[in-house]
Amino acid sequence: MSAPAQPHGHPDTPHDHHADGMAHGHGTMRDYVIGFLLSVVLTAIPFALVMTRAFADPRVIAGIVMVFAFAQIIVHMIYFLHMNSKSEHGWTMMALIFTVILVVIALTGTLWVMYHMTTNMMPSGMDMGGNMTMSAGDAGAM
């Protein structure tokens, strides 16, 4: 005799409900720990660079922080979202491309807005530290 059919149409045998021909990239505890440690390092280094003012030019620090932010996005997509080119018939690669485009737009827009706010909103004669600077015309008037 065969096993009685269950309401879902399958015989009462143990089987994997996720066996649909695609490999599910669920990570192991080791993968999660590696991802966590990389995330901590990729957060701590830019934080230390900003807090210690390691470079005199803030634009250099901003560029380095952006590189670390992009690296952290990649770490999160690989270790926590399990995105690779093999799973889900390449749809994760499309999601990666979409994410990269959004990140580039967001970072570029943020830098553009901040730069123009700094240059257009600063009162003339003020530097970034709030100190008054004298122009050549002001120096001759004294």
Tab-separated table of C-alpha atoms in Angstrom, residues 7-141:
chain	number	residue	atom	x	y	z
A	7	PRO	CA	-4.142	17.702	1.974
A	8	HIS	CA	-1.308	19.332	0.028
A	9	GLY	CA	-1.186	16.409	-2.417
A	10	HIS	CA	2.099	14.850	-1.281
A	11	PRO	CA	2.508	11.490	0.407
A	12	ASP	CA	3.371	11.542	4.081
A	13	THR	CA	7.123	11.276	3.619
A	14	PRO	CA	9.814	13.525	4.968
A	15	HIS	CA	11.123	15.811	2.303
A	16	ASP	CA	12.649	19.237	1.918
A	17	HIS	CA	9.989	21.840	1.223
A	18	HIS	CA	12.707	24.149	-0.102
A	19	ALA	CA	14.030	21.782	-2.755
A	20	ASP	CA	12.970	23.800	-5.762
A	21	GLY	CA	16.188	23.476	-7.723
A	22	MET	CA	17.765	26.641	-6.310
A	23	ALA	CA	20.458	26.681	-3.691
A	24	HIS	CA	19.416	28.814	-0.765
A	25	GLY	CA	22.466	30.615	0.486
A	26	HIS	CA	21.701	30.583	4.184
A	27	GLY	CA	24.883	31.366	6.032
A	28	THR	CA	26.563	29.464	8.774
A	29	MET	CA	27.429	30.856	12.182
A	30	ARG	CA	30.994	31.273	10.908
A	31	ASP	CA	29.756	33.462	8.027
A	32	TYR	CA	27.726	35.641	10.384
A	33	VAL	CA	30.684	36.091	12.750
A	34	ILE	CA	32.989	37.017	9.851
A	35	GLY	CA	30.404	39.496	8.571
A	36	PHE	CA	29.962	40.993	12.028
A	37	LEU	CA	33.711	41.369	12.594
A	38	LEU	CA	34.195	42.952	9.171
A	39	SER	CA	31.329	45.355	9.889
A	40	VAL	CA	32.868	46.359	13.211
A	41	VAL	CA	36.286	46.953	11.621
A	42	LEU	CA	34.765	48.848	8.686
A	43	THR	CA	32.962	51.088	11.186
A	44	ALA	CA	35.801	51.550	13.691
A	45	ILE	CA	38.465	52.640	11.191
A	46	PRO	CA	36.515	55.592	9.716
A	47	PHE	CA	35.360	56.565	13.211
A	48	ALA	CA	38.981	56.655	14.397
A	49	LEU	CA	40.054	58.646	11.331
A	50	VAL	CA	37.392	61.272	11.963
A	51	MET	CA	37.887	61.495	15.729
A	52	THR	CA	41.683	61.765	15.572
A	53	ARG	CA	41.636	64.093	12.549
A	54	ALA	CA	44.243	61.871	10.924
A	55	PHE	CA	44.331	64.013	7.775
A	56	ALA	CA	44.408	67.804	7.647
A	57	ASP	CA	42.071	67.987	4.662
A	58	PRO	CA	38.512	66.957	5.581
A	59	ARG	CA	37.841	66.041	1.945
A	60	VAL	CA	40.414	63.237	2.187
A	61	ILE	CA	38.712	61.869	5.294
A	62	ALA	CA	35.305	62.145	3.605
A	63	GLY	CA	36.599	60.169	0.615
A	64	ILE	CA	38.065	57.472	2.846
A	65	VAL	CA	34.828	57.239	4.858
A	66	MET	CA	32.855	56.821	1.621
A	67	VAL	CA	35.142	53.991	0.490
A	68	PHE	CA	34.655	52.228	3.834
A	69	ALA	CA	30.881	52.794	3.626
A	70	PHE	CA	30.785	51.205	0.187
A	71	ALA	CA	32.874	48.263	1.444
A	72	GLN	CA	30.467	47.834	4.347
A	73	ILE	CA	27.501	47.726	1.968
A	74	ILE	CA	29.222	44.929	0.037
A	75	VAL	CA	29.958	43.022	3.269
A	76	HIS	CA	26.309	43.272	4.338
A	77	MET	CA	25.067	42.106	0.950
A	78	ILE	CA	27.381	39.075	0.924
A	79	TYR	CA	27.354	37.947	4.565
A	80	PHE	CA	23.889	38.975	5.748
A	81	LEU	CA	21.723	39.135	2.628
A	82	HIS	CA	23.502	36.128	1.032
A	83	MET	CA	23.638	37.730	-2.385
A	84	ASN	CA	25.694	35.984	-5.046
A	85	SER	CA	25.473	35.371	-8.763
A	86	LYS	CA	24.298	31.739	-8.416
A	87	SER	CA	21.160	32.091	-6.313
A	88	GLU	CA	17.716	32.995	-7.586
A	89	HIS	CA	18.704	32.772	-11.250
A	90	GLY	CA	20.760	35.971	-11.209
A	91	TRP	CA	18.143	38.223	-9.647
A	92	THR	CA	20.493	38.973	-6.792
A	93	MET	CA	22.972	40.351	-9.337
A	94	MET	CA	20.248	42.682	-10.595
A	95	ALA	CA	19.604	43.734	-7.000
A	96	LEU	CA	23.332	44.374	-6.576
A	97	ILE	CA	23.458	46.570	-9.662
A	98	PHE	CA	20.358	48.454	-8.506
A	99	THR	CA	21.895	48.933	-5.035
A	100	VAL	CA	25.150	50.253	-6.496
A	101	ILE	CA	23.263	52.732	-8.671
A	102	LEU	CA	21.205	53.960	-5.699
A	103	VAL	CA	24.286	54.303	-3.489
A	104	VAL	CA	26.159	56.271	-6.160
A	105	ILE	CA	23.176	58.583	-6.635
A	106	ALA	CA	22.738	59.070	-2.873
A	107	LEU	CA	26.428	59.695	-2.162
A	108	THR	CA	26.917	61.986	-5.141
A	109	GLY	CA	23.783	63.946	-4.320
A	110	THR	CA	24.749	64.278	-0.672
A	111	LEU	CA	28.232	65.525	-1.477
A	112	TRP	CA	26.882	67.916	-4.107
A	113	VAL	CA	24.285	69.394	-1.742
A	114	MET	CA	26.756	69.711	1.154
A	115	TYR	CA	29.379	71.362	-1.044
A	116	HIS	CA	26.931	73.885	-2.458
A	117	MET	CA	25.439	74.602	0.948
A	118	THR	CA	28.901	75.323	2.311
A	119	THR	CA	29.887	77.595	-0.557
A	120	ASN	CA	26.540	79.383	-0.912
A	121	MET	CA	25.490	79.691	2.730
A	122	MET	CA	28.768	80.839	4.315
A	123	PRO	CA	28.812	84.555	5.008
A	124	SER	CA	31.489	86.301	2.990
A	125	GLY	CA	34.635	86.846	4.989
A	126	MET	CA	34.145	83.747	7.198
A	127	ASP	CA	36.205	80.593	7.080
A	128	MET	CA	35.061	77.120	8.157
A	129	GLY	CA	36.166	77.712	11.769
A	130	GLY	CA	33.939	80.785	12.134
A	131	ASN	CA	36.906	83.173	12.093
A	132	MET	CA	36.783	86.402	10.149
A	133	THR	CA	39.203	86.632	7.249
A	134	MET	CA	40.367	89.822	5.641
A	135	SER	CA	40.283	90.294	1.909
A	136	ALA	CA	42.828	92.407	0.056
A	137	GLY	CA	40.361	95.306	-0.092
A	138	ASP	CA	39.752	95.181	3.680
A	139	ALA	CA	43.480	95.175	4.466
A	140	GLY	CA	44.067	98.332	2.417
A	141	ALA	CA	41.290	100.197	4.245
